[in-house]
Coordinates of C-alpha atoms in Angstrom, one line a residue:
M1153 CA -59.8 46.8 145.8
P1154 CA -60.1 46.3 149.6
Q1155 CA -60.8 49.3 151.7
H1156 CA -58.6 48.5 154.6
L1157 CA -54.9 47.7 154.0
S1158 CA -51.8 48.2 156.2
P1159 CA -50.0 51.4 155.3
A1160 CA -47.0 49.5 154.1
T1161 CA -49.0 47.2 151.9
A1162 CA -51.2 50.0 150.5
H1163 CA -48.2 52.2 149.8
N1164 CA -46.2 49.5 148.0
S1165 CA -49.0 47.9 146.0
R1166 CA -50.8 51.1 145.0
S1167 CA -47.6 53.0 144.2
A1168 CA -46.6 50.3 141.8
S1169 CA -50.0 49.8 140.1
I1170 CA -51.6 53.2 140.2
A1171 CA -48.7 55.7 140.4
G1172 CA -46.8 53.7 137.8
S1173 CA -49.6 53.7 135.3
T1174 CA -50.3 57.4 136.0
K1175 CA -46.8 58.2 134.9
S1176 CA -46.5 55.8 131.9
K1177 CA -50.0 56.0 130.4
S1178 CA -51.4 59.3 131.8
S1179 CA -54.5 57.4 132.7
I1180 CA -55.8 59.9 135.2
L1181 CA -55.1 63.1 133.3
S1182 CA -57.5 65.9 133.8
S1183 CA -59.2 67.5 130.9
W1184 CA -57.8 70.8 132.3
S1185 CA -54.2 69.8 132.5
M1186 CA -51.6 71.6 130.5
S1187 CA -49.0 69.8 128.3
S1188 CA -46.5 67.6 130.0
Q1189 CA -43.7 69.9 128.9
R1190 CA -45.1 72.7 131.0
S1191 CA -46.0 70.7 134.0
V1192 CA -43.9 71.2 137.1
V1193 CA -45.7 68.4 139.0
E1194 CA -47.7 65.4 137.9
S1195 CA -51.3 66.2 136.8
N1196 CA -52.6 64.3 139.9
G1197 CA -49.9 65.7 142.2
L1198 CA -50.0 68.2 145.0
S1199 CA -49.1 71.8 144.2
I1200 CA -45.9 73.4 145.5
T1201 CA -47.8 75.1 148.4
E1202 CA -49.8 71.9 149.2
R1203 CA -46.6 69.9 149.4
F1204 CA -45.4 72.3 152.0
F1205 CA -48.5 71.7 154.1
F1206 CA -48.3 67.9 153.6
K1207 CA -44.7 67.8 154.9
T1208 CA -45.6 69.3 158.3
A1209 CA -43.2 67.8 160.9
P1210 CA -44.8 65.2 163.2
D1211 CA -44.4 67.4 166.2
K1212 CA -46.0 70.4 164.6
Q1213 CA -49.7 71.3 164.3
Q1214 CA -50.9 70.7 160.8
V1215 CA -52.8 73.4 158.9
L1216 CA -56.5 72.3 159.0
M1217 CA -59.7 73.8 157.6
C1218 CA -63.1 73.1 159.0
I1219 CA -66.7 73.9 158.0
S1220 CA -69.8 73.2 160.0
L1221 CA -73.4 73.1 158.8
R1222 CA -76.6 72.9 160.8
V1223 CA -79.0 71.0 158.5
R1224 CA -82.8 71.0 159.0
M1225 CA -84.5 68.1 157.4
P1226 CA -87.6 68.5 155.2
K1227 CA -90.8 67.8 157.3
Q1228 CA -91.6 64.7 155.2
T1229 CA -88.4 62.9 156.1
D1230 CA -87.0 61.0 159.0
P1231 CA -83.2 61.0 159.5
S1232 CA -81.1 57.9 159.2
P1233 CA -77.4 57.7 160.1
A1234 CA -76.8 55.2 157.4
R1235 CA -78.4 57.5 154.8
I1236 CA -76.3 60.5 155.9
I1237 CA -73.2 58.5 155.3
D1238 CA -74.5 57.3 151.9
L1239 CA -75.1 60.9 150.9
L1240 CA -71.6 61.8 152.2
R1241 CA -70.1 59.2 149.9
I1242 CA -72.1 60.4 146.9
A1243 CA -70.6 63.9 147.5
Q1244 CA -67.2 62.5 148.1
A1245 CA -67.2 60.6 144.8
K1246 CA -67.6 63.9 142.9
H1247 CA -64.2 65.3 144.2
Y1248 CA -61.0 63.6 143.1
R1249 CA -58.9 64.8 146.0
L1250 CA -61.4 63.6 148.6
S1251 CA -61.6 60.2 147.0
S1252 CA -57.8 59.7 147.0
W1253 CA -54.8 59.0 149.2
V1254 CA -51.5 60.8 149.0
D1255 CA -48.4 58.8 148.1
H1256 CA -45.4 59.9 150.2
E1257 CA -42.9 59.3 147.5
T1258 CA -44.6 60.8 144.5
L1259 CA -46.8 63.3 146.4
G1260 CA -49.5 62.3 144.0
A1261 CA -53.2 61.9 144.9
L1262 CA -54.3 58.4 143.9
P1263 CA -58.0 57.1 143.8
F1264 CA -59.0 54.6 146.4
C1265 CA -61.5 52.8 144.2
E1266 CA -63.9 53.2 141.2
K1267 CA -67.4 53.2 142.8
A1268 CA -68.9 55.3 145.6
K1269 CA -69.9 52.3 147.7
D1270 CA -66.3 51.3 148.2
L1271 CA -65.0 54.7 149.3
P1272 CA -63.3 54.7 152.7
T1273 CA -64.8 57.6 154.7
N1274 CA -63.7 58.9 158.1
Y1275 CA -66.8 59.7 160.1
R1276 CA -68.0 59.6 163.7
F1277 CA -71.4 60.2 165.3
L1278 CA -71.7 62.2 168.6
E1279 CA -74.7 62.7 170.7
R1280 CA -76.1 66.2 171.0
K1281 CA -76.4 67.0 174.7
H1282 CA -77.2 70.6 174.2
D1283 CA -77.7 73.1 171.3
Q1284 CA -74.1 74.2 171.3
E1285 CA -72.5 70.8 171.4
W1286 CA -70.9 71.3 168.0
L1287 CA -68.6 74.0 169.5
E1288 CA -66.9 71.4 171.6
V1289 CA -66.6 69.1 168.6
Y1290 CA -65.1 71.9 166.6
H1291 CA -62.5 72.5 169.2
D1292 CA -61.4 68.8 169.0
E1293 CA -61.5 68.7 165.2
I1294 CA -59.5 71.8 164.5
N1295 CA -56.8 70.9 167.0
T1296 CA -56.2 67.2 166.0
N1297 CA -53.8 66.2 163.3
F1298 CA -54.4 63.6 160.6
D1299 CA -52.2 60.5 160.4
T1300 CA -50.6 61.1 157.1
D1301 CA -48.8 57.7 157.3
D1302 CA -52.2 55.9 157.1
V1303 CA -52.7 55.6 153.4
T1304 CA -55.9 53.6 153.9
R1305 CA -57.9 56.7 154.9
P1306 CA -58.4 60.1 153.2
L1307 CA -57.0 63.2 154.7
W1308 CA -60.4 64.6 155.6
R1309 CA -63.1 63.6 158.1
T1310 CA -66.6 64.1 159.2
A1311 CA -68.2 64.6 162.6
I1312 CA -72.0 64.3 162.8
V1313 CA -73.8 65.6 166.0
L1314 CA -77.3 64.0 166.4
P1315 CA -80.0 64.0 169.0
K1316 CA -79.9 60.9 171.2
E1317 CA -82.9 59.2 169.4
W1318 CA -81.2 59.4 166.0
M1319 CA -77.8 57.9 167.1
P1320 CA -76.7 54.8 165.2
V1321 CA -77.4 51.5 167.0
P1322 CA -74.4 49.5 168.3
G1323 CA -73.9 46.4 166.1
T1324 CA -75.1 48.0 162.9
E1325 CA -72.6 48.5 160.0
V1326 CA -72.8 52.3 160.2
Y1327 CA -72.0 52.2 163.9
E1328 CA -69.1 49.7 163.6
K1329 CA -67.3 51.5 160.8
Q1330 CA -67.0 54.8 162.7
T1331 CA -63.4 56.1 162.8
P1332 CA -62.5 57.9 166.1
I1333 CA -60.7 61.2 165.7
V1334 CA -57.8 59.9 167.9
P1335 CA -57.7 57.2 170.6
E1336 CA -59.8 58.4 173.5
H1337 CA -56.9 58.3 176.0
R1338 CA -54.9 60.7 173.8
L1339 CA -57.5 63.5 173.8
K1340 CA -56.3 66.5 175.6
K1341 CA -57.8 69.9 176.5
E1342 CA -55.1 71.8 178.1
N1343 CA -56.7 75.2 177.4
P1344 CA -60.2 76.4 178.2
I1345 CA -62.5 77.2 175.3
F1346 CA -63.3 80.9 175.1
Y1347 CA -66.7 80.9 173.5
D1348 CA -69.4 83.5 174.0
R1349 CA -71.9 80.9 175.2
N1350 CA -74.0 83.3 177.1
A1351 CA -73.1 86.5 175.3
T1352 CA -75.8 89.1 174.5
G1353 CA -74.2 91.4 171.9
F1354 CA -74.5 92.1 168.2
G1355 CA -73.1 89.3 166.1
L1356 CA -72.3 87.2 169.2
V1357 CA -75.5 85.2 169.5
I1358 CA -75.6 82.0 167.5
P1359 CA -79.2 81.4 166.3
E1360 CA -80.8 78.4 167.9
S1361 CA -83.1 76.0 166.0
A1362 CA -86.8 75.7 166.8
P1363 CA -87.5 73.1 169.5
D1364 CA -89.4 70.8 167.1
A1365 CA -87.0 71.2 164.2
K1366 CA -85.4 68.0 162.8
T1367 CA -81.8 69.2 162.7
F1368 CA -78.3 67.7 162.8
D1369 CA -74.9 69.3 162.8
I1370 CA -72.3 68.0 160.3
M1371 CA -68.7 69.1 160.4
F1372 CA -66.1 68.6 157.7
T1373 CA -62.4 68.9 158.5
F1374 CA -59.8 68.9 155.8
H1375 CA -56.0 68.8 155.7
H1376 CA -54.9 72.0 153.9
C1377 CA -52.8 70.0 151.5
L1378 CA -56.0 69.0 149.7
G1379 CA -57.3 72.4 148.8
D1380 CA -58.2 75.9 149.9
G1381 CA -61.0 77.7 151.7
L1382 CA -63.3 77.9 148.7
S1383 CA -62.8 74.1 148.3
M1384 CA -64.5 73.7 151.6
F1385 CA -67.3 75.8 150.2
A1386 CA -67.4 73.7 147.1
F1387 CA -67.8 70.5 149.0
A1388 CA -70.5 71.9 151.3
R1389 CA -72.3 72.9 148.1
T1390 CA -71.9 69.4 146.7
F1391 CA -73.2 67.8 149.9
L1392 CA -76.2 70.1 150.1
E1393 CA -77.1 69.3 146.5
C1394 CA -77.4 65.7 147.6
T1395 CA -79.6 66.4 150.6
D1396 CA -83.1 66.8 149.3
L1397 CA -86.3 64.9 149.8
A1398 CA -85.7 62.5 146.9
H1399 CA -82.3 61.4 148.2
F1400 CA -83.5 61.0 151.8
T1401 CA -86.6 58.9 150.8
A1402 CA -85.2 56.8 148.0
D1403 CA -85.3 53.1 148.6
D1404 CA -81.8 52.5 147.1
L1405 CA -79.3 55.2 146.1
K1406 CA -77.4 52.7 144.0
L1407 CA -73.9 53.6 145.2
D1408 CA -72.5 50.6 143.4
Q1409 CA -73.4 52.4 140.1
I1410 CA -72.0 55.9 141.0
D1411 CA -68.5 56.5 139.6
V1412 CA -65.7 58.0 141.6
S1413 CA -64.1 60.9 139.8
M1414 CA -61.0 59.9 138.0
D1415 CA -60.1 63.5 136.8
P1416 CA -57.7 65.3 139.1
P1417 CA -58.2 69.0 139.5
P1418 CA -55.8 71.2 137.5
V1419 CA -52.7 71.9 139.5
L1420 CA -52.1 75.6 139.9
D1421 CA -48.4 75.5 139.3
N1422 CA -48.9 73.7 136.0
L1423 CA -50.9 76.7 134.7
F1424 CA -47.7 78.8 134.9
N1425 CA -44.5 78.5 132.9
P1426 CA -42.4 81.6 133.7
N1427 CA -39.2 82.6 132.1
V1428 CA -36.3 84.2 133.9
L1429 CA -37.0 87.7 132.6
E1430 CA -40.6 87.5 133.8
I1431 CA -39.7 86.7 137.4
V1432 CA -36.6 88.9 137.9
P1433 CA -38.4 92.1 139.3
A1434 CA -40.5 90.1 141.8
A1435 CA -37.6 87.8 142.7
M1436 CA -35.4 90.8 143.6
G1437 CA -38.1 92.3 145.7
M1438 CA -38.6 89.0 147.6
A1439 CA -34.9 88.6 148.1
F1440 CA -34.6 92.1 149.5
S1441 CA -37.4 91.4 151.9
A1442 CA -36.1 88.0 153.0
L1443 CA -32.4 88.9 153.2
G1444 CA -32.6 92.5 154.4
K1445 CA -31.7 93.9 157.8
K1446 CA -34.0 91.7 159.8
K1447 CA -33.0 93.0 163.3
K1448 CA -33.7 96.6 162.4
R1449 CA -37.1 95.9 160.9
L1450 CA -38.2 93.2 163.2
G1451 CA -37.1 94.6 166.5
H1452 CA -36.8 91.8 169.0
T1453 CA -35.5 88.5 167.5
D1454 CA -34.2 85.2 169.0
E1455 CA -30.7 86.5 168.6
N1456 CA -31.5 89.9 170.0
P1457 CA -34.3 89.3 172.5
G1458 CA -36.4 92.1 174.1
P1459 CA -37.4 92.5 177.7
A1460 CA -39.2 89.6 179.3
P1461 CA -41.8 88.4 178.9
T1462 CA -41.2 87.7 175.2
G1463 CA -44.2 88.2 173.0
L1464 CA -45.5 88.4 169.5
P1465 CA -43.8 91.2 167.6
L1466 CA -46.2 93.3 165.6
P1467 CA -45.6 96.0 163.0
S1468 CA -45.1 99.4 164.4
S1469 CA -45.3 102.8 162.7
T1470 CA -41.8 102.4 161.4
A1471 CA -41.6 98.7 160.9
K1472 CA -42.3 96.7 157.7
P1473 CA -43.3 93.1 157.9
N1474 CA -40.2 91.0 157.5
G1475 CA -40.0 88.1 155.2
G1476 CA -43.5 88.7 153.7
P1477 CA -44.4 89.4 150.1
T1478 CA -43.2 92.8 148.8
P1479 CA -46.1 95.3 148.5
S1480 CA -46.8 96.7 145.1
P1481 CA -46.5 100.4 144.6
E1482 CA -49.8 102.1 145.0
P1483 CA -51.2 104.6 142.5
P1484 CA -51.1 108.2 143.8
F1485 CA -54.2 109.4 145.5
E1486 CA -55.2 112.2 147.9
N1487 CA -53.9 112.3 151.4
D1488 CA -52.1 108.9 151.2
E1489 CA -48.7 110.0 149.8
N1490 CA -47.2 109.6 153.3
D1491 CA -49.0 106.6 154.4
L1492 CA -46.6 104.0 153.3
P1493 CA -44.3 103.0 156.2
S1494 CA -40.6 103.7 156.1
R1495 CA -37.9 101.2 157.2
A1496 CA -36.6 101.8 160.7
S1497 CA -33.1 103.0 161.2
S1498 CA -32.8 101.3 164.6
P1499 CA -34.7 98.6 166.6
V1500 CA -38.1 99.8 167.6
E1501 CA -40.2 98.9 170.7
Q1502 CA -42.8 96.3 169.9
I1503 CA -46.2 95.5 171.3
T1504 CA -46.3 92.0 172.9
M1505 CA -49.4 90.0 173.3
G1506 CA -49.0 87.1 175.7
P1507 CA -46.2 84.6 175.9
L1508 CA -44.8 83.1 172.8
T1509 CA -42.7 80.0 173.5
K1510 CA -40.1 78.5 171.1
T1511 CA -41.4 75.0 171.5
G1512 CA -44.8 73.9 170.4
T1513 CA -47.9 75.9 169.8
G1514 CA -51.1 76.6 171.7
H1515 CA -54.6 75.3 171.0
T1516 CA -56.7 77.2 168.5
N1517 CA -59.7 78.9 170.0
V1518 CA -62.5 80.3 167.9
R1519 CA -65.6 82.4 168.1
F1520 CA -68.2 82.3 165.5
L1521 CA -69.8 85.7 164.7
H1522 CA -73.2 85.6 162.9
F1523 CA -74.6 88.5 160.7
N1524 CA -78.0 87.9 159.2
A1525 CA -78.9 88.8 155.6
D1526 CA -80.7 92.0 156.5
F1527 CA -77.7 93.5 158.2
T1528 CA -75.2 92.1 155.6
N1529 CA -77.2 93.6 152.8
T1530 CA -77.2 97.0 154.5
L1531 CA -73.5 96.9 155.1
R1532 CA -72.8 95.9 151.5
K1533 CA -74.9 98.8 150.2
R1534 CA -73.1 101.2 152.5
A1535 CA -69.7 99.9 151.3
K1536 CA -70.8 100.3 147.7
S1537 CA -72.0 103.8 148.2
E1538 CA -68.5 104.6 149.6
K1539 CA -66.9 103.1 146.5
T1540 CA -65.2 100.3 148.4
S1541 CA -65.7 96.5 148.8
M1542 CA -66.8 94.1 151.6
A1543 CA -63.3 92.6 151.5
A1544 CA -61.8 96.0 152.4
V1545 CA -64.5 96.6 155.1
L1546 CA -63.7 93.4 156.8
V1547 CA -60.0 94.0 156.8
V1548 CA -60.4 97.6 158.1
A1549 CA -62.8 96.4 160.8
S1550 CA -60.3 93.8 161.8
L1551 CA -57.5 96.3 162.1
A1552 CA -59.7 98.7 164.0
A1553 CA -60.4 95.9 166.4
C1554 CA -56.7 95.1 166.7
R1555 CA -56.0 98.8 167.5
A1556 CA -58.6 98.5 170.3
V1557 CA -56.7 95.4 171.5
F1558 CA -53.3 97.2 171.5
I1559 CA -54.8 100.1 173.4
H1560 CA -56.3 97.7 175.9
G1561 CA -53.0 95.9 176.4
V1562 CA -51.0 99.1 176.9
K1563 CA -53.6 100.4 179.4
R1564 CA -53.6 97.1 181.2
D1565 CA -49.8 97.1 181.5
G1566 CA -49.5 100.7 182.5
G1567 CA -47.7 101.8 179.3
D1568 CA -47.6 104.9 177.2
L1569 CA -50.4 105.0 174.6
S1570 CA -48.7 107.6 172.5
K1571 CA -45.5 105.5 172.1
Q1572 CA -46.6 101.9 172.3
V1573 CA -49.7 101.7 170.2
P1574 CA -48.6 101.1 166.6
K1575 CA -49.8 103.5 163.9
N1576 CA -49.3 101.0 161.1
Q1577 CA -50.5 97.4 161.0
G1578 CA -49.8 94.6 158.6
W1579 CA -52.6 92.7 157.0
V1580 CA -53.1 89.7 154.7
V1581 CA -55.9 88.8 152.5
T1582 CA -56.2 85.3 151.1
N1583 CA -58.4 85.4 148.0
S1584 CA -59.4 83.1 145.2
I1585 CA -57.6 83.1 141.8
R1586 CA -60.0 80.5 140.3
H1587 CA -60.6 82.8 137.4
I1588 CA -57.3 81.5 135.9
L1589 CA -58.7 77.9 135.6
P1590 CA -59.3 77.1 131.9
Q1591 CA -63.0 76.3 132.3
S1592 CA -63.8 79.5 134.3
K1593 CA -66.0 82.1 132.8
L1594 CA -65.6 84.6 135.6
L1595 CA -63.5 87.0 133.6
E1596 CA -66.2 87.0 130.9
G1597 CA -68.9 88.0 133.3
G1598 CA -70.0 84.5 134.1
D1599 CA -72.5 83.7 136.9
R1600 CA -70.6 83.0 140.1
E1601 CA -73.2 80.5 141.4
T1602 CA -72.8 78.2 138.3
D1603 CA -69.2 78.8 137.3
E1604 CA -67.4 75.5 137.2
A1605 CA -64.2 76.9 138.7
L1606 CA -66.0 77.5 142.0
K1607 CA -67.0 73.9 142.3
V1608 CA -63.4 72.4 142.2
F1609 CA -61.7 71.0 145.3
G1610 CA -58.1 72.1 144.9
G1611 CA -55.7 75.0 145.8
Y1612 CA -56.4 78.2 143.9
A1613 CA -55.8 80.9 146.5
G1614 CA -53.4 83.9 146.3
S1615 CA -52.3 86.0 149.3
V1616 CA -51.9 89.7 149.1
S1617 CA -50.4 91.8 151.9
N1618 CA -49.5 95.3 152.8
N1619 CA -49.4 97.8 155.7
L1620 CA -52.1 100.3 156.6
K1621 CA -51.7 103.5 158.5
I1622 CA -54.5 103.5 161.1
K1623 CA -54.9 106.0 163.9
D1624 CA -57.8 107.3 166.0
D1625 CA -58.4 110.2 163.6
S1626 CA -58.1 108.1 160.4
H1627 CA -61.3 108.3 158.3
I1628 CA -62.8 104.8 158.3
W1629 CA -64.1 104.9 154.7
D1630 CA -60.9 106.4 153.4
R1631 CA -59.0 103.5 154.9
C1632 CA -61.4 101.1 153.2
R1633 CA -60.8 102.7 149.8
Y1634 CA -57.1 102.5 150.4
I1635 CA -57.3 98.7 151.2
K1636 CA -59.5 98.1 148.1
R1637 CA -56.8 99.7 146.0
S1638 CA -54.1 97.8 147.8
I1639 CA -55.8 94.5 147.2
L1640 CA -56.1 95.2 143.5
T1641 CA -52.4 96.2 143.1
S1642 CA -50.9 93.7 145.5
F1643 CA -53.0 91.0 143.8
R1644 CA -50.9 91.3 140.7
A1645 CA -47.8 91.1 142.7
S1646 CA -49.0 87.9 144.4
I1647 CA -49.3 86.3 141.0
Q1648 CA -45.7 87.3 140.2
R1649 CA -44.6 85.8 143.5
M1650 CA -46.3 82.5 142.6
K1651 CA -44.4 82.6 139.3
V1652 CA -41.1 83.1 141.2
A1653 CA -41.8 80.1 143.3
N1654 CA -42.8 78.1 140.2
Y1655 CA -39.5 79.0 138.5
A1656 CA -37.4 78.2 141.5
Y1657 CA -39.2 74.8 142.0
R1658 CA -38.3 73.9 138.4
H1659 CA -34.6 74.5 139.2
P1660 CA -33.8 72.2 142.2
K1661 CA -30.6 74.0 143.2
I1662 CA -32.3 77.4 143.4
W1663 CA -35.3 75.8 145.3
K1664 CA -33.0 74.1 147.9
A1665 CA -31.1 77.3 148.5
A1666 CA -34.3 79.2 149.0
E1667 CA -35.6 76.6 151.4
K1668 CA -32.5 77.0 153.6
R1669 CA -32.7 80.8 153.7
V1670 CA -36.5 81.4 154.1
D1671 CA -38.3 80.5 157.3
L1672 CA -42.0 80.5 156.3
S1673 CA -43.1 80.2 159.9
K1674 CA -41.8 83.7 160.5
L1675 CA -44.6 85.0 158.4
S1676 CA -46.9 84.1 161.2
R1677 CA -45.5 86.8 163.4
M1678 CA -45.7 89.8 161.0
F1679 CA -49.4 90.6 160.6
S1680 CA -52.2 91.8 162.8
C1681 CA -54.9 90.0 160.9
E1682 CA -55.4 87.5 158.1
V1683 CA -58.8 87.5 156.3
A1684 CA -59.6 84.5 154.1
N1685 CA -62.3 83.1 151.8
L1686 CA -63.9 86.3 150.6
G1687 CA -66.4 86.7 147.8
A1688 CA -68.6 83.5 147.9
W1689 CA -71.7 85.6 148.5
E1690 CA -74.7 83.9 146.9
Y1691 CA -75.6 80.2 146.9
P1692 CA -79.1 79.0 146.2
C1693 CA -79.6 76.9 149.3
A1694 CA -82.8 76.6 151.2
T1695 CA -82.9 79.3 153.8
P1696 CA -84.4 78.8 157.3
D1697 CA -87.7 80.4 156.2
A1698 CA -88.1 78.4 153.0
P1699 CA -91.7 77.2 152.4
D1700 CA -92.7 73.6 153.0
T1701 CA -93.0 73.0 149.2
D1702 CA -89.2 73.4 149.0
E1703 CA -87.9 69.8 149.1
R1704 CA -84.3 70.8 150.0
V1705 CA -82.9 70.8 153.5
R1706 CA -82.8 74.1 155.3
L1707 CA -79.5 75.5 156.4
D1708 CA -80.1 76.9 159.8
Y1709 CA -76.5 77.8 160.6
F1710 CA -73.0 77.5 159.2
G1711 CA -69.5 78.4 160.1
G1712 CA -65.9 77.5 159.4
G1713 CA -62.3 78.6 159.6
L1714 CA -58.6 77.8 159.7
N1715 CA -56.8 76.7 162.7
A1716 CA -54.7 79.6 164.1
S1717 CA -51.5 77.7 165.0
F1718 CA -48.7 80.2 164.4
D1719 CA -46.9 77.7 162.1
G1720 CA -49.8 77.9 159.7
S1721 CA -51.7 81.2 160.1
R1722 CA -50.1 84.5 159.3
G1723 CA -52.4 86.8 161.4
L1724 CA -52.5 87.5 165.1
F1725 CA -56.2 87.1 164.5
S1726 CA -57.3 84.9 161.6
L1727 CA -60.8 85.5 160.1
G1728 CA -62.5 82.9 158.0
I1729 CA -65.5 84.3 156.0
I1730 CA -68.3 82.2 154.8
T1731 CA -71.5 83.6 153.2
L1732 CA -74.5 81.6 152.2
G1733 CA -77.9 82.9 151.2
G1734 CA -76.9 86.4 152.1
N1735 CA -76.0 85.5 155.7
M1736 CA -72.4 86.0 156.8
N1737 CA -70.4 84.0 159.3
V1738 CA -67.0 85.2 160.5
A1739 CA -64.9 82.7 162.5
V1740 CA -62.3 84.5 164.4
C1741 CA -59.4 82.1 165.3
Y1742 CA -56.4 82.7 167.4
D1743 CA -53.6 80.7 169.0
T1744 CA -53.9 80.6 172.8
K1745 CA -50.2 80.9 173.4
S1746 CA -50.1 84.2 171.5
V1747 CA -53.4 85.9 172.4
L1748 CA -54.6 86.2 176.0
P1749 CA -58.3 85.7 176.9
D1750 CA -58.9 89.4 177.8
E1751 CA -57.3 90.5 174.5
A1752 CA -59.5 88.1 172.5
E1753 CA -62.6 89.5 174.2
V1754 CA -61.7 93.0 173.3
F1755 CA -61.2 92.0 169.7
F1756 CA -64.6 90.3 169.4
R1757 CA -66.5 93.2 170.9
A1758 CA -64.6 95.8 168.9
F1759 CA -65.0 94.0 165.6
T1760 CA -68.7 93.5 165.9
Q1761 CA -69.2 97.0 167.1
T1762 CA -67.2 98.4 164.3
L1763 CA -69.2 96.6 161.6
K1764 CA -72.4 97.7 163.1
R1765 CA -71.3 101.3 163.3
M1766 CA -69.9 101.2 159.8
S1767 CA -73.3 100.2 158.4
E1768 CA -74.6 103.6 159.6
A1769 CA -71.4 105.7 159.5
G1770 CA -71.2 108.9 157.6
H1771 CA -68.5 109.9 155.1
K1772 CA -66.2 111.5 157.7
A1773 CA -66.5 108.9 160.5
T1774 CA -63.2 108.1 162.1
V1775 CA -61.6 105.0 163.6
A1776 CA -62.2 106.5 167.1
D1777 CA -65.9 106.7 166.3
M1778 CA -65.9 102.9 165.7
I1779 CA -63.9 101.6 168.6
Y1780 CA -64.7 103.9 171.6

């Protein structure tokens, strides 16, 4: 099969030959697929949520994920651009979604070819002019949409930043087959990049490689319709497994003998088959939330605008997030009976953070915060001693930092702190539900590092959300324990909401009615923070201090996150968490039309300061102790 076809030719010929045979013969069925009677989509199709991402309007920012790795070569090797691309294709061949194109009619993912050597791969090489060059590349990658109409290319791409002496030579095959991110004349940078390039604070300094180290930066950007945050982690793992001394020094990697995966990952929605009685309670809660008295709970709306300048409405002490998932009832516990927010009886004054226009979105800006293994281990032990989790710690630290931002904004604008700083904040956690995959052993106490469910590229994430009462005198560890309980109880509710969507999707009339009434983009304006990709703590990669006898590449640095366009991200600040070898990277993303530079600076400083102080904080430490 040729690698390069026109979109029309590829769509017609492949749809007829591959999609047709998929339906009639089930030739690409996954071993994990459920029976055809229970399937809500084809076994090789996109899930319900992934279809929503795929159908992003042409004038809207797509929801994209990106992960960057700084790879240090073993001393016995010399880097080769062609070999890096060969290793990329070997890793690509192991993941069905990454070796396929998406048919617009069937919304099924269909393989490009059968052997790794024939895989079309989007890649480009860029010269490293300075140690932080990859930050500029990240900005371009995370803000540039994919051409979903071009079915000759996969919906993911790679950018490789090399020293000048390693760059591919013009005229060579690896040079000529590069695919630019977009035509050069279309590249725009309308907003400055707010990176801490010269910052000297805890968590704000990105480690630099040794001057004599053989390093390159490789960045993977994925359309969110292909998978979730842990899918990025799964592919990074696959790529790193290919990058050892043997692979770099082999005379021939024999890509013509490496099979491309023909087994699509299990579709999340096909693992559910809800009946009407099962979904009624959750459906009623969602309907109440979506169809309730929006103006009273939201405050300023398009129909009832507040004072200029308009801004991003955030939850106040009496306002529940509108349109979001219904929080599960919490079990009773000491001092928290009155913490759940009540519905407002009249419109409330909202905090506004920068201009929010009706047309278009801003660029995503990001800051990568680095926490080494020693500090991370200390914080994890402290959290365990307080009977809470790292997920809860990260959420509470984010909300404490948001409180610092609100205080900063009110002071900046000459407002009244006692009236304008919210006492409650909405939060979202996007966590993995990969334990429901048939081959997972996680519920049986299986090893996370080797569990097959954590190696799959697909969409297996569930979002939980709630409100948290957080004031200066709130005890920080008490708030963490509350969040931990909220995650556990709301997690069950998130599964129920998935089943409601699954049931509605199986009944087209109900689904169409829901689509008309529910504006998912409004979820973007209801939460202070979204924290994603928690729990991938240990991975046996070569650490920077690995001995010379270790033949794997060293991972000097890593980072990744989701673009914070407010058509895709649900938090004012969106935090992507990646942990490898004990080290933790937190990418804080925000939309530049909704968060101003001074507000972002306050968040970064307050968040890192809060984490540091929490690692040493006593049992009675308060939020004020963290942020002032």
